[in-house]
Short mmCIF file of C-alpha atoms in Angstrom, two decimals:
data_model
loop_
_atom_site.label_atom_id
_atom_site.label_comp_id
_atom_site.label_asym_id
_atom_site.label_seq_id
_atom_site.Cartn_x
_atom_site.Cartn_y
_atom_site.Cartn_z
CA MET A 1111 0.22 0.27 0.01
CA LEU A 1112 1.62 4.01 -0.61
CA VAL A 1113 0.11 6.54 0.74
CA THR A 1114 0.67 10.45 -0.99
CA ARG A 1115 -0.33 13.24 1.22
CA PHE A 1116 -1.50 16.85 -0.69
CA ARG A 1117 0.35 19.04 1.81
CA GLY A 1118 -1.94 22.09 2.91
CA ASP A 1119 -5.20 19.53 2.99
CA SER A 1120 -6.30 16.33 4.99
CA GLU A 1121 -6.43 13.83 2.07
CA VAL A 1122 -4.77 11.19 2.16
CA LEU A 1123 -4.63 8.79 -1.42
CA ARG A 1124 -4.51 5.74 -0.73
CA ARG A 1125 -2.97 2.93 -3.22
CA VAL A 1126 -3.78 -0.88 -2.36
CA GLY A 1127 -2.60 -3.97 -4.65
CA GLU A 1128 -0.14 -3.75 -7.73
CA ASN A 1129 0.51 -0.74 -9.25
CA ALA A 1130 2.16 -1.78 -12.74
CA GLU A 1131 0.00 -4.27 -14.57
CA ALA A 1132 -2.41 -1.99 -16.22
CA HIS A 1133 -2.07 0.80 -18.77
CA GLN A 1134 -3.36 2.21 -15.66
CA THR A 1135 -3.60 6.09 -15.90
CA ILE A 1136 -4.03 7.66 -12.95
CA ALA A 1137 -5.19 11.64 -12.84
CA SER A 1138 -4.31 12.49 -9.43
CA PRO A 1139 -5.94 14.98 -7.78
CA SER A 1140 -6.95 17.31 -11.19
CA CYS A 1141 -8.77 14.89 -12.17
CA VAL A 1142 -9.61 10.66 -11.19
CA ALA A 1143 -9.12 9.46 -14.50
CA ARG A 1144 -12.67 7.06 -15.47
CA SER A 1145 -13.51 4.22 -16.23
CA GLY A 1146 -13.00 1.99 -17.51
CA PHE A 1147 -11.58 0.72 -17.35
CA PRO A 1148 -12.83 2.30 -16.95
CA PRO A 1149 -11.29 4.82 -16.82
CA LEU A 1150 -11.48 1.83 -18.67
CA TRP A 1151 -8.05 1.42 -16.85
CA ASN A 1152 -7.48 -0.96 -19.02
CA ALA A 1153 -4.38 -3.39 -18.42
CA THR A 1154 -6.06 -3.82 -18.84
CA THR A 1155 -6.06 0.44 -18.83
CA SER A 1156 -9.54 1.54 -18.57
CA THR A 1157 -6.27 -0.88 -19.92
CA GLN A 1158 -6.01 -4.31 -18.17
CA ASP A 1159 -0.06 -9.28 -15.34
CA SER A 1160 0.99 -11.61 -15.17
CA ARG A 1161 -2.65 -12.10 -15.62
CA VAL A 1162 -3.74 -9.45 -17.56
CA PRO A 1163 -6.36 -11.71 -17.46
CA LYS A 1164 -4.63 -14.64 -19.20
CA CYS A 1165 -3.81 -12.49 -22.44
CA THR A 1166 -0.93 -13.13 -24.23
CA ALA A 1167 2.65 -11.42 -22.85
CA LYS A 1168 2.94 -9.34 -25.85
CA ARG A 1169 -0.30 -7.91 -24.54
CA ALA A 1170 0.99 -7.62 -21.31
CA LYS A 1171 2.94 -5.11 -22.07
CA VAL A 1172 1.33 -3.31 -23.98
CA ALA A 1173 -1.12 -2.61 -21.09
CA LEU A 1174 1.28 -1.75 -18.71
CA GLY A 1175 1.87 2.25 -17.93
CA ARG A 1176 0.53 5.60 -16.14
CA LEU A 1177 -0.53 8.87 -16.91
CA ARG A 1178 -0.88 11.04 -14.14
CA THR A 1179 -1.28 14.54 -12.90
CA GLY A 1180 -0.72 16.09 -9.84
CA PRO A 1181 -0.74 18.88 -7.79
CA VAL A 1182 -3.77 20.89 -9.00
CA PRO A 1183 -4.42 24.96 -8.63
CA SER A 1184 -6.86 26.24 -5.72
CA SER A 1185 -9.65 26.69 -8.40
CA ALA A 1186 -9.54 23.39 -9.43
CA GLN A 1187 -11.77 20.21 -8.51
CA VAL A 1188 -11.36 16.39 -8.78
CA PRO A 1189 -14.57 15.23 -10.72
CA SER A 1190 -16.10 12.09 -9.29
CA HIS A 1191 -17.08 8.90 -11.81
CA HIS A 1192 -20.85 10.78 -11.78
CA GLY A 1193 -19.21 14.33 -12.17
CA CYS A 1194 -19.58 15.76 -8.84
CA GLY A 1195 -16.61 18.01 -7.74
CA ILE A 1196 -14.04 18.07 -4.58
CA PRO A 1197 -11.86 21.28 -4.57
CA VAL A 1198 -8.49 20.49 -3.66
CA ARG A 1199 -5.78 23.30 -2.91
CA SER A 1200 -2.22 22.68 -4.27
CA SER A 1201 0.32 25.09 -5.72
CA ALA A 1202 1.90 23.79 -9.10
CA LEU A 1203 0.47 21.19 -11.33
CA GLU A 1204 2.56 18.47 -14.04
CA ILE A 1205 1.73 15.50 -15.71
CA VAL A 1206 4.46 12.62 -15.95
CA GLY A 1207 4.07 9.56 -17.13
CA GLN A 1208 5.65 5.52 -16.19
CA GLY A 1209 5.42 2.52 -17.36
CA ALA A 1210 5.24 0.08 -20.16
CA ASN A 1211 5.58 2.33 -22.93
CA SER A 1212 6.05 -0.12 -26.49
CA TYR A 1213 3.55 2.30 -29.19
CA GLY A 1214 4.33 5.48 -26.92
CA GLN A 1215 1.80 5.11 -24.87
CA LEU A 1216 3.28 7.99 -22.70
CA GLY A 1217 3.72 10.90 -25.01
CA LEU A 1218 7.10 10.74 -24.06
CA GLY A 1219 8.61 10.74 -27.83
CA HIS A 1220 10.26 7.66 -27.61
CA LYS A 1221 8.99 3.54 -26.49
CA GLU A 1222 11.57 3.00 -23.63
CA ASP A 1223 9.63 1.57 -20.58
CA VAL A 1224 9.43 3.89 -17.68
CA PHE A 1225 10.48 2.63 -14.62
CA LEU A 1226 9.82 6.16 -12.28
CA PRO A 1227 8.10 9.03 -13.35
CA GLN A 1228 8.97 11.13 -16.12
CA GLN A 1229 7.45 14.57 -16.87
CA LEU A 1230 6.25 15.09 -20.39
CA SER A 1231 6.74 18.08 -22.37
CA ASP A 1232 3.68 20.40 -22.55
CA PHE A 1233 2.10 19.70 -25.06
CA CYS A 1234 -1.01 21.49 -23.63
CA GLN A 1235 -1.48 24.03 -19.79
CA ALA A 1236 -0.94 21.66 -17.63
CA SER A 1237 -3.55 23.43 -15.57
CA CYS A 1238 -6.45 23.25 -18.62
CA ILE A 1239 -6.30 19.06 -18.45
CA LYS A 1240 -9.56 17.64 -17.55
CA SER A 1241 -8.96 14.20 -17.61
CA VAL A 1242 -6.92 11.04 -18.56
CA THR A 1243 -7.96 7.93 -19.61
CA GLY A 1244 -5.90 4.99 -21.79
CA GLY A 1245 -6.79 1.94 -23.84
CA GLY A 1246 -4.45 -1.39 -24.28
CA GLY A 1247 -1.35 0.74 -25.98
CA HIS A 1248 -3.18 3.80 -26.26
CA SER A 1249 -3.77 7.51 -24.23
CA ALA A 1250 -5.50 10.06 -24.69
CA VAL A 1251 -5.97 13.54 -22.41
CA VAL A 1252 -8.88 16.00 -22.40
CA THR A 1253 -9.03 19.32 -21.85
CA GLU A 1254 -11.61 22.05 -19.89
CA ARG A 1255 -11.99 23.60 -23.73
CA GLY A 1256 -13.08 19.99 -25.04
CA GLY A 1257 -9.81 19.71 -27.04
CA LEU A 1258 -8.66 16.19 -27.35
CA PHE A 1259 -5.36 14.93 -27.17
CA VAL A 1260 -3.96 11.43 -28.40
CA CYS A 1261 -0.64 9.43 -28.63
CA GLY A 1262 0.21 5.33 -28.83
CA LEU A 1263 -0.66 2.48 -30.38
CA ASN A 1264 -2.65 3.36 -33.22
CA LYS A 1265 -2.59 -0.18 -35.71
CA ASP A 1266 -6.30 0.21 -35.63
CA GLY A 1267 -6.80 3.91 -36.37
CA GLN A 1268 -8.14 3.81 -32.27
CA LEU A 1269 -6.59 7.49 -31.89
CA GLY A 1270 -8.74 9.38 -34.64
CA LEU A 1271 -6.14 10.47 -36.37
CA GLY A 1272 -6.87 8.72 -40.43
CA HIS A 1273 -4.16 6.92 -40.73
CA THR A 1274 -2.26 4.02 -38.67
CA GLU A 1275 1.02 5.33 -37.96
CA GLU A 1276 2.19 5.25 -34.27
CA VAL A 1277 2.31 8.52 -32.33
CA LEU A 1278 4.93 9.35 -29.89
CA CYS A 1279 3.87 12.37 -28.48
CA PHE A 1280 0.70 14.01 -27.47
CA THR A 1281 -1.00 15.43 -30.62
CA ILE A 1282 -4.20 16.89 -30.88
CA CYS A 1283 -7.04 15.42 -32.86
CA LYS A 1284 -7.67 17.45 -35.47
CA PRO A 1285 -10.83 15.91 -37.14
CA LEU A 1286 -12.63 17.26 -33.48
CA LEU A 1287 -10.84 20.97 -33.73
CA GLY A 1288 -13.86 22.89 -32.85
CA CYS A 1289 -16.45 19.79 -30.81
CA PRO A 1290 -17.00 20.59 -27.61
CA ILE A 1291 -15.74 16.99 -26.12
CA ARG A 1292 -17.26 16.29 -22.67
CA GLN A 1293 -15.78 12.89 -22.39
CA VAL A 1294 -13.51 10.61 -23.56
CA ALA A 1295 -13.08 6.24 -22.46
CA CYS A 1296 -10.20 4.24 -24.68
CA GLY A 1297 -11.36 0.16 -25.01
CA TRP A 1298 -8.86 -1.75 -25.63
CA ASP A 1299 -8.33 -0.80 -29.20
CA PHE A 1300 -11.06 2.23 -29.80
CA THR A 1301 -11.67 4.89 -28.74
CA ILE A 1302 -15.61 6.22 -28.11
CA MET A 1303 -16.17 10.13 -26.80
CA LEU A 1304 -18.57 12.26 -25.56
CA THR A 1305 -19.51 15.46 -27.50
CA ALA A 1306 -21.16 18.75 -24.72
CA THR A 1307 -23.84 18.14 -27.20
CA GLY A 1308 -25.04 14.62 -26.05
CA SER A 1309 -23.30 12.99 -29.23
CA VAL A 1310 -21.60 9.71 -29.20
CA PHE A 1311 -18.45 8.79 -31.37
CA GLN A 1312 -16.56 5.85 -31.86
CA TRP A 1313 -13.22 4.76 -34.02
CA GLY A 1314 -10.88 2.02 -34.15
CA THR A 1315 -11.28 -0.61 -35.93
CA GLY A 1316 -10.37 -2.94 -32.99
CA LEU A 1317 -14.22 -4.54 -32.90
CA ALA A 1318 -14.39 -4.58 -36.82
CA SER A 1319 -12.82 -8.06 -37.20
CA SER A 1320 -14.68 -10.03 -34.58
CA GLY A 1321 -18.21 -7.96 -36.29
CA ARG A 1322 -16.75 -9.78 -39.05
CA ARG A 1323 -16.84 -13.42 -37.94
CA LEU A 1324 -19.77 -13.21 -35.40
CA CYS A 1325 -22.53 -10.97 -37.89
CA PRO A 1326 -21.64 -12.75 -41.20
CA GLY A 1327 -23.11 -11.16 -44.48
CA GLN A 1328 -24.51 -8.33 -41.83
CA ASN A 1329 -22.73 -4.91 -43.47
CA LEU A 1330 -20.96 -3.01 -40.38
CA PRO A 1331 -21.58 0.37 -39.16
CA LEU A 1332 -18.98 3.10 -40.23
CA PHE A 1333 -17.83 3.86 -36.72
CA LEU A 1334 -16.88 0.13 -36.06
CA THR A 1335 -14.62 0.65 -39.27
CA ALA A 1336 -13.55 4.02 -39.15
CA LYS A 1337 -10.16 5.30 -38.44
CA GLU A 1338 -11.80 9.05 -37.73
CA PRO A 1339 -14.52 9.98 -35.26
CA SER A 1340 -17.32 8.67 -36.64
CA ARG A 1341 -20.50 8.93 -35.06
CA VAL A 1342 -23.10 6.29 -33.73
CA THR A 1343 -25.76 5.35 -35.96
CA GLY A 1344 -28.71 4.53 -33.57
CA LEU A 1345 -28.51 7.06 -30.96
CA GLU A 1346 -29.46 10.14 -32.88
CA ASN A 1347 -32.59 10.79 -31.34
CA SER A 1348 -31.68 10.67 -28.05
CA THR A 1349 -29.33 12.96 -25.66
CA ALA A 1350 -26.55 10.71 -24.77
CA ILE A 1351 -24.91 12.69 -21.19
CA CYS A 1352 -22.26 9.16 -20.52
CA ALA A 1353 -20.44 7.24 -22.69
CA VAL A 1354 -17.97 4.29 -21.55
CA ALA A 1355 -15.99 1.52 -23.01
CA GLY A 1356 -15.25 -1.90 -21.33
CA SER A 1357 -12.60 -4.26 -23.47
CA ASP A 1358 -14.66 -4.93 -26.39
CA HIS A 1359 -17.97 -2.86 -26.05
CA SER A 1360 -19.63 0.11 -24.95
CA ALA A 1361 -22.04 2.00 -23.37
CA SER A 1362 -23.90 4.91 -23.44
CA LEU A 1363 -26.50 6.29 -21.29
CA THR A 1364 -28.98 8.92 -21.93
CA ASP A 1365 -30.37 11.89 -20.05
CA THR A 1366 -33.86 9.73 -20.05
CA GLY A 1367 -32.56 6.93 -17.54
CA GLU A 1368 -31.87 4.42 -21.12
CA LEU A 1369 -29.05 2.61 -21.70
CA TYR A 1370 -27.48 1.20 -24.60
CA VAL A 1371 -24.83 -0.96 -25.46
CA TRP A 1372 -22.97 -2.84 -27.99
CA GLY A 1373 -19.85 -4.18 -28.93
CA ARG A 1374 -18.98 -8.15 -28.36
CA ASN A 1375 -21.01 -10.14 -26.03
CA LYS A 1376 -18.84 -12.87 -24.84
CA HIS A 1377 -19.58 -12.78 -21.01
CA GLY A 1378 -23.12 -11.93 -21.88
CA GLN A 1379 -22.29 -8.52 -20.52
CA LEU A 1380 -24.83 -6.70 -22.89
CA ALA A 1381 -27.76 -8.28 -21.36
CA SER A 1382 -28.90 -10.43 -25.03
CA LEU A 1383 -28.18 -13.28 -26.72
CA ASP A 1384 -26.47 -12.08 -29.47
CA ALA A 1385 -22.83 -12.74 -29.92
CA PHE A 1386 -21.90 -9.46 -31.21
CA LEU A 1387 -24.11 -6.21 -31.31
CA PRO A 1388 -23.30 -3.40 -34.66
CA VAL A 1389 -25.36 -0.90 -33.27
CA PRO A 1390 -26.58 0.14 -30.01
CA GLN A 1391 -29.04 -1.72 -28.14
CA ARG A 1392 -31.36 -0.50 -25.61
CA ILE A 1393 -30.96 -2.70 -22.60
CA GLU A 1394 -35.15 -3.22 -21.56
CA ALA A 1395 -36.18 -1.17 -18.82
CA HIS A 1396 -37.71 -4.26 -17.27
CA CYS A 1397 -34.41 -4.99 -15.78
CA PHE A 1398 -33.87 -2.35 -14.00
CA GLN A 1399 -36.68 -2.95 -12.05
CA ASP A 1400 -38.99 -0.61 -14.57
CA GLU A 1401 -36.22 2.10 -13.62
CA LYS A 1402 -34.80 5.12 -14.86
CA VAL A 1403 -30.74 4.42 -15.37
CA THR A 1404 -28.80 7.36 -12.87
CA ALA A 1405 -25.40 6.22 -13.79
CA VAL A 1406 -23.13 3.17 -15.38
CA TRP A 1407 -19.63 2.13 -15.24
CA SER A 1408 -17.98 -0.99 -17.07
CA GLY A 1409 -15.07 -2.97 -16.15
CA TRP A 1410 -13.69 -5.77 -18.46
CA THR A 1411 -16.30 -7.58 -19.34
CA HIS A 1412 -18.86 -6.55 -16.88
CA LEU A 1413 -20.93 -3.64 -16.13
CA VAL A 1414 -22.68 -1.45 -12.99
CA ALA A 1415 -25.11 1.08 -13.63
CA LYS A 1416 -27.62 2.56 -10.35
CA THR A 1417 -30.78 3.83 -10.94
CA GLU A 1418 -32.96 6.91 -9.75
CA THR A 1419 -33.84 5.12 -6.31
CA GLY A 1420 -30.28 4.01 -5.76
CA LYS A 1421 -30.34 0.46 -6.79
CA VAL A 1422 -27.07 -1.36 -7.87
CA PHE A 1423 -27.35 -3.42 -10.49
CA THR A 1424 -24.38 -5.30 -12.25
CA TRP A 1425 -23.87 -8.33 -15.43
CA GLY A 1426 -21.37 -9.96 -17.28
CA ARG A 1427 -18.60 -11.67 -16.73
CA ALA A 1428 -18.66 -13.02 -13.25
CA ASP A 1429 -16.26 -15.78 -12.79
CA TYR A 1430 -13.56 -13.94 -10.18
CA GLY A 1431 -16.23 -12.29 -8.50
CA GLN A 1432 -16.88 -9.40 -10.17
CA LEU A 1433 -20.25 -9.19 -9.92
CA GLY A 1434 -20.76 -9.45 -6.49
CA ARG A 1435 -22.61 -12.62 -6.48
CA ARG A 1436 -22.05 -16.21 -7.32
CA LEU A 1437 -24.25 -17.41 -10.08
CA GLU A 1438 -26.25 -21.08 -9.86
CA SER A 1439 -23.44 -22.71 -11.63
CA PRO A 1440 -20.33 -21.95 -13.74
CA GLN A 1441 -21.31 -22.84 -16.83
CA ALA A 1442 -23.59 -20.05 -16.63
CA GLN A 1443 -21.39 -17.76 -18.02
CA LYS A 1444 -19.76 -20.01 -20.44
CA PRO A 1445 -21.18 -19.02 -24.49
CA VAL A 1446 -22.23 -22.56 -26.62
CA GLU A 1447 -21.50 -22.40 -30.79
CA GLN A 1448 -24.28 -23.34 -32.45
CA ASP A 1449 -24.61 -22.72 -36.07
CA SER A 1450 -21.20 -21.37 -36.45
CA VAL A 1451 -23.02 -18.15 -33.77
CA LEU A 1452 -22.33 -18.25 -29.89
CA THR A 1453 -24.81 -18.01 -27.97
CA PHE A 1454 -25.44 -18.24 -24.12
CA GLN A 1455 -26.78 -21.41 -22.66
CA ARG A 1456 -27.68 -20.62 -18.83
CA PRO A 1457 -28.03 -16.83 -19.48
CA GLN A 1458 -27.90 -15.17 -15.72
CA ASN A 1459 -24.48 -13.11 -15.99
CA SER A 1460 -26.47 -11.71 -18.97
CA VAL A 1461 -29.32 -10.29 -17.09
CA PRO A 1462 -28.79 -7.19 -15.02
CA SER A 1463 -29.65 -8.33 -10.83
CA PRO A 1464 -29.64 -5.42 -7.93
CA LEU A 1465 -27.24 -6.11 -5.23
CA HIS A 1466 -28.99 -4.84 -2.28
CA CYS A 1467 -26.01 -4.24 -0.09
CA LEU A 1468 -25.16 -1.66 -1.95
CA THR A 1469 -28.47 0.29 -2.49
CA GLY A 1470 -27.82 4.35 -1.92
CA ALA A 1471 -24.22 3.50 -3.11
CA ALA A 1472 -22.48 6.92 -3.03
CA GLU A 1473 -19.23 5.88 -5.26
CA ILE A 1474 -19.53 3.06 -7.60
CA SER A 1475 -15.76 2.40 -9.76
CA CYS A 1476 -14.99 -0.62 -12.02
CA GLY A 1477 -11.10 -1.76 -12.32
CA SER A 1478 -11.06 -4.43 -14.78
CA GLU A 1479 -12.33 -7.58 -12.50
CA HIS A 1480 -12.71 -6.26 -8.89
CA ASN A 1481 -15.15 -3.10 -8.11
CA LEU A 1482 -14.97 -0.17 -4.98
CA ALA A 1483 -18.32 1.52 -3.80
CA VAL A 1484 -18.76 3.82 -1.05
CA ILE A 1485 -22.09 2.93 0.70
CA ARG A 1486 -22.92 4.22 4.15
CA ASP A 1487 -19.34 5.70 4.69
CA LYS A 1488 -17.27 2.62 4.15
CA CYS A 1489 -15.31 1.50 1.14
CA CYS A 1490 -16.51 -1.93 -0.26
CA SER A 1491 -14.66 -4.42 -2.11
CA TRP A 1492 -15.33 -7.13 -4.81
CA GLY A 1493 -14.09 -9.13 -7.68
CA TRP A 1494 -10.88 -9.62 -8.78
CA ASN A 1495 -7.75 -10.21 -6.33
CA GLU A 1496 -4.60 -11.36 -6.98
CA HIS A 1497 -3.12 -8.33 -6.08
CA GLY A 1498 -4.72 -7.25 -3.58
CA MET A 1499 -6.23 -4.46 -4.94
CA CYS A 1500 -9.54 -5.12 -2.82
CA GLY A 1501 -7.53 -4.24 0.34
CA ASP A 1502 -8.89 -7.22 2.62
CA GLY A 1503 -4.92 -8.71 2.92
CA THR A 1504 -5.34 -11.79 1.10
CA GLU A 1505 -4.92 -12.04 -2.52
CA SER A 1506 -7.96 -14.65 -2.68
CA ASN A 1507 -11.10 -13.45 -4.82
CA VAL A 1508 -13.89 -11.44 -2.75
CA TRP A 1509 -17.44 -12.76 -4.08
CA THR A 1510 -19.25 -10.46 -2.10
CA PRO A 1511 -19.19 -6.14 -0.96
CA THR A 1512 -16.81 -6.40 1.67
CA PRO A 1513 -15.64 -3.26 3.55
CA VAL A 1514 -12.61 -2.68 3.51
CA ARG A 1515 -11.42 -1.54 7.04
CA ALA A 1516 -7.70 -1.01 6.73
CA LEU A 1517 -9.47 2.50 5.07
CA PRO A 1518 -9.80 5.01 8.64
CA SER A 1519 -13.38 4.35 9.99
CA SER A 1520 -15.14 8.29 11.41
CA PRO A 1521 -15.04 10.80 11.97
CA SER A 1522 -12.65 10.68 8.57
CA ARG A 1523 -14.87 10.92 5.53
CA LEU A 1524 -14.35 9.00 2.20
CA LEU A 1525 -14.62 10.87 -0.85
CA LEU A 1526 -13.46 9.18 -4.27
CA VAL A 1527 -12.75 5.84 -5.09
CA GLY A 1528 -10.98 4.88 -8.08
CA CYS A 1529 -9.80 1.09 -9.82
CA GLY A 1530 -6.98 0.26 -11.88
CA ALA A 1531 -6.83 -3.05 -13.07
CA GLY A 1532 -4.66 -4.86 -10.71
CA HIS A 1533 -4.65 -1.37 -8.22
CA SER A 1534 -7.42 0.29 -6.38
CA LEU A 1535 -7.33 4.12 -4.96
CA ALA A 1536 -9.55 5.81 -2.18
CA LEU A 1537 -9.59 9.55 -2.06
CA CYS A 1538 -10.61 10.43 1.97
CA GLN A 1539 -10.54 13.54 4.57
CA LEU A 1540 -8.01 12.82 7.73
CA ALA A 1541 -9.55 13.36 10.85
CA ALA A 1542 -7.30 16.40 12.39
CA HIS A 1543 -5.33 13.56 14.03
CA PRO A 1544 -6.42 10.11 12.43
CA ALA A 1545 -5.87 6.77 14.08
CA PRO A 1546 -2.86 4.51 12.38
CA CYS A 1547 -4.35 2.02 10.07
CA GLN A 1548 -5.62 -1.39 11.32
CA ASP A 1549 -3.87 -4.38 10.48
CA LEU A 1550 -5.49 -5.90 7.15
CA LYS A 1551 -6.72 -8.72 8.31
CA VAL A 1552 -10.22 -9.05 9.26
CA THR A 1553 -12.99 -8.40 6.45
CA CYS A 1554 -17.16 -8.51 7.09
CA PRO A 1555 -19.15 -9.20 4.30
CA PHE A 1556 -22.22 -7.25 4.55
CA PRO A 1557 -25.23 -8.98 6.51
CA ASP A 1558 -27.35 -10.19 3.20
CA ALA A 1559 -24.42 -11.05 1.18
CA THR A 1560 -24.35 -14.38 0.67
CA GLU A 1561 -21.01 -16.55 2.34
CA ASN A 1562 -17.83 -16.21 0.71
CA THR A 1563 -16.76 -19.62 -0.52
CA GLU A 1564 -13.93 -21.09 -2.37
CA SER A 1565 -12.89 -18.92 -5.59
CA GLN A 1566 -13.36 -20.67 -8.98
CA GLY A 1567 -10.08 -21.22 -10.93
CA ALA A 1568 -8.58 -18.83 -13.35
CA VAL A 1569 -10.34 -18.72 -16.46
CA ASP A 1570 -8.22 -18.31 -19.54
CA ARG A 1571 -9.06 -15.35 -21.52
CA ASP A 1572 -8.03 -15.25 -24.80
CA ARG A 1573 -8.06 -12.06 -26.76
CA LEU A 1574 -10.28 -10.68 -29.81
CA GLU A 1575 -8.30 -11.70 -32.50
CA GLU A 1576 -5.67 -10.20 -33.43
CA ASP A 1577 -5.85 -9.96 -37.84
CA THR A 1578 -5.59 -6.40 -39.59
CA ILE A 1579 -9.06 -5.69 -41.54
CA SER A 1580 -9.08 -4.40 -45.22
CA ASP A 1581 -9.62 -0.12 -44.65
CA PHE A 1582 -12.66 1.65 -44.83
CA ASN A 1583 -12.72 5.51 -46.32
CA PRO A 1584 -13.48 7.07 -42.23
CA LYS A 1585 -16.40 8.87 -42.38
CA GLN A 1586 -15.18 12.41 -41.09
CA PHE A 1587 -16.43 14.92 -38.76
#
C-alpha cells in the first residue's frame, strides 16, 4: 500500500494492490481517470500482469503504464465518476508518465519503458487538463475547453487521426477541432467520445474483425471501421450524458435514463443473447425493475448501473466475483457455439441483477475485474484480488461486497474511490489526528451478502482475433 499526502489539506490518497499491471491512467488530483476501465483502466488500462487476465505477454507489455497529473491549482476540482467535484488546494501542476511504453503511449517521444515518473512536455497547459484515460496501448487527454490530445498505438486507427502510424507524443486530434468534447473512454483498441451536445462518436477498427466473424453477411456500421471520429448510428434520437467502454464493448446512457450497449458480448455484458451487437441496443427497462438508470460504469467484461432510487445492478463476466454475487452454476457464464453463432446456454450473468447491499451507494468504480463502492461511509470491494486490490490483506477473490477495514473510519470521510486494472485508490479526508490504519486481516461481508466460498479456478481469457482488416474510407467528423 502506498500513501500520498496532499500537503496543506487533510486529503489522503491511498492505493492498494499491484501498481504495474495496467495501462493505468491516474489523474491526481486534478482529475480521477474514469472507467474504464474505466477509466477503463485497461491493462487493462480503462487498461487491462502475469494474469492480465490470461492475455498474451505481448498484450501485457502493451498495457503496463501510467499517466498522472498532480497537484492542481486552488480553483480545480476532483471530479467523481458521475460528475461531482471536490475542491483540492495546491500550488503546482504537472503531468508525468511511467510504465510500459512499447508504442509511445506515455507521450514522451520514445518507446522505452519508464521505471520512474517522468514529466511530459507541455503539449497543452497542464492546468487545463480535465481527464486522462487509456486503452490497451493508447492514451487520451481531454482539456477543460473540450480539446482532445492522443498518442500511442494506432494500428487500428484508435487515435482518430485518419492514419495508422504510431504517435509518440501527445497530438491534437485535428478531426475534432472545434467540437466541444465532454468525455472520452478507451476500449482495448478503439475510442469512444461524448460531445457537449450529447452526441456519441467512436473510431478504431478493433471490433470490426469480431463483428464480421460473429455477424456474417451483415454490413458493419461506419463507426466500427473508421479511423477518424464517426458518429454512432442508432443514437441520433437521444441525448447521451455518459459514455463508457469495456475491453470490447461500449455503452451510452441517455438523459431519459435509457442504457444502450453494443460490441462483443462474449460474457453476457450486453444483456443480450446475441454474440455481437453492431449497433446500439437498448436494455429494456424491466431489467432495472422499470426504473431509470442514472449512472453506469464498465469493467473489462462486466457493467454496473445505478438507478433513480439508488439500486445497483451488475451483469457480465462473473468468474472472479466481479458481479458481487454467485451464479447458480459456473456454466452459466460460458458461451456455446451453435451454427457458427455464439449464444448463451444459461444467461444468468447477462441479466442485470440488483445488489441490495449496495443500494444508495454514493460512489462506484470498476477496475478490469474488481470494483469499489462507497456505501454508508464505508468503502466496499469485490472481485478479482490477485494483487490484493480488494484491500482485505489476501490474494483471494472477493465474492460479495465487503468493507475495506484498513481504510480510516469515522470521523474521517471517504471522498472518492477509483480502480485500475490491478490496483485501487481511495481519497480520504482525515480527522485532525487520524489513528493508524488497522491491520489488513479481518473482513466482514454485509449482513445480506451471501457467504464467501472458495475461489473458482482462473478462466482462460483469450483475446479477440488480432488480425488486421481492410481499410474503409473513414467518415469525416
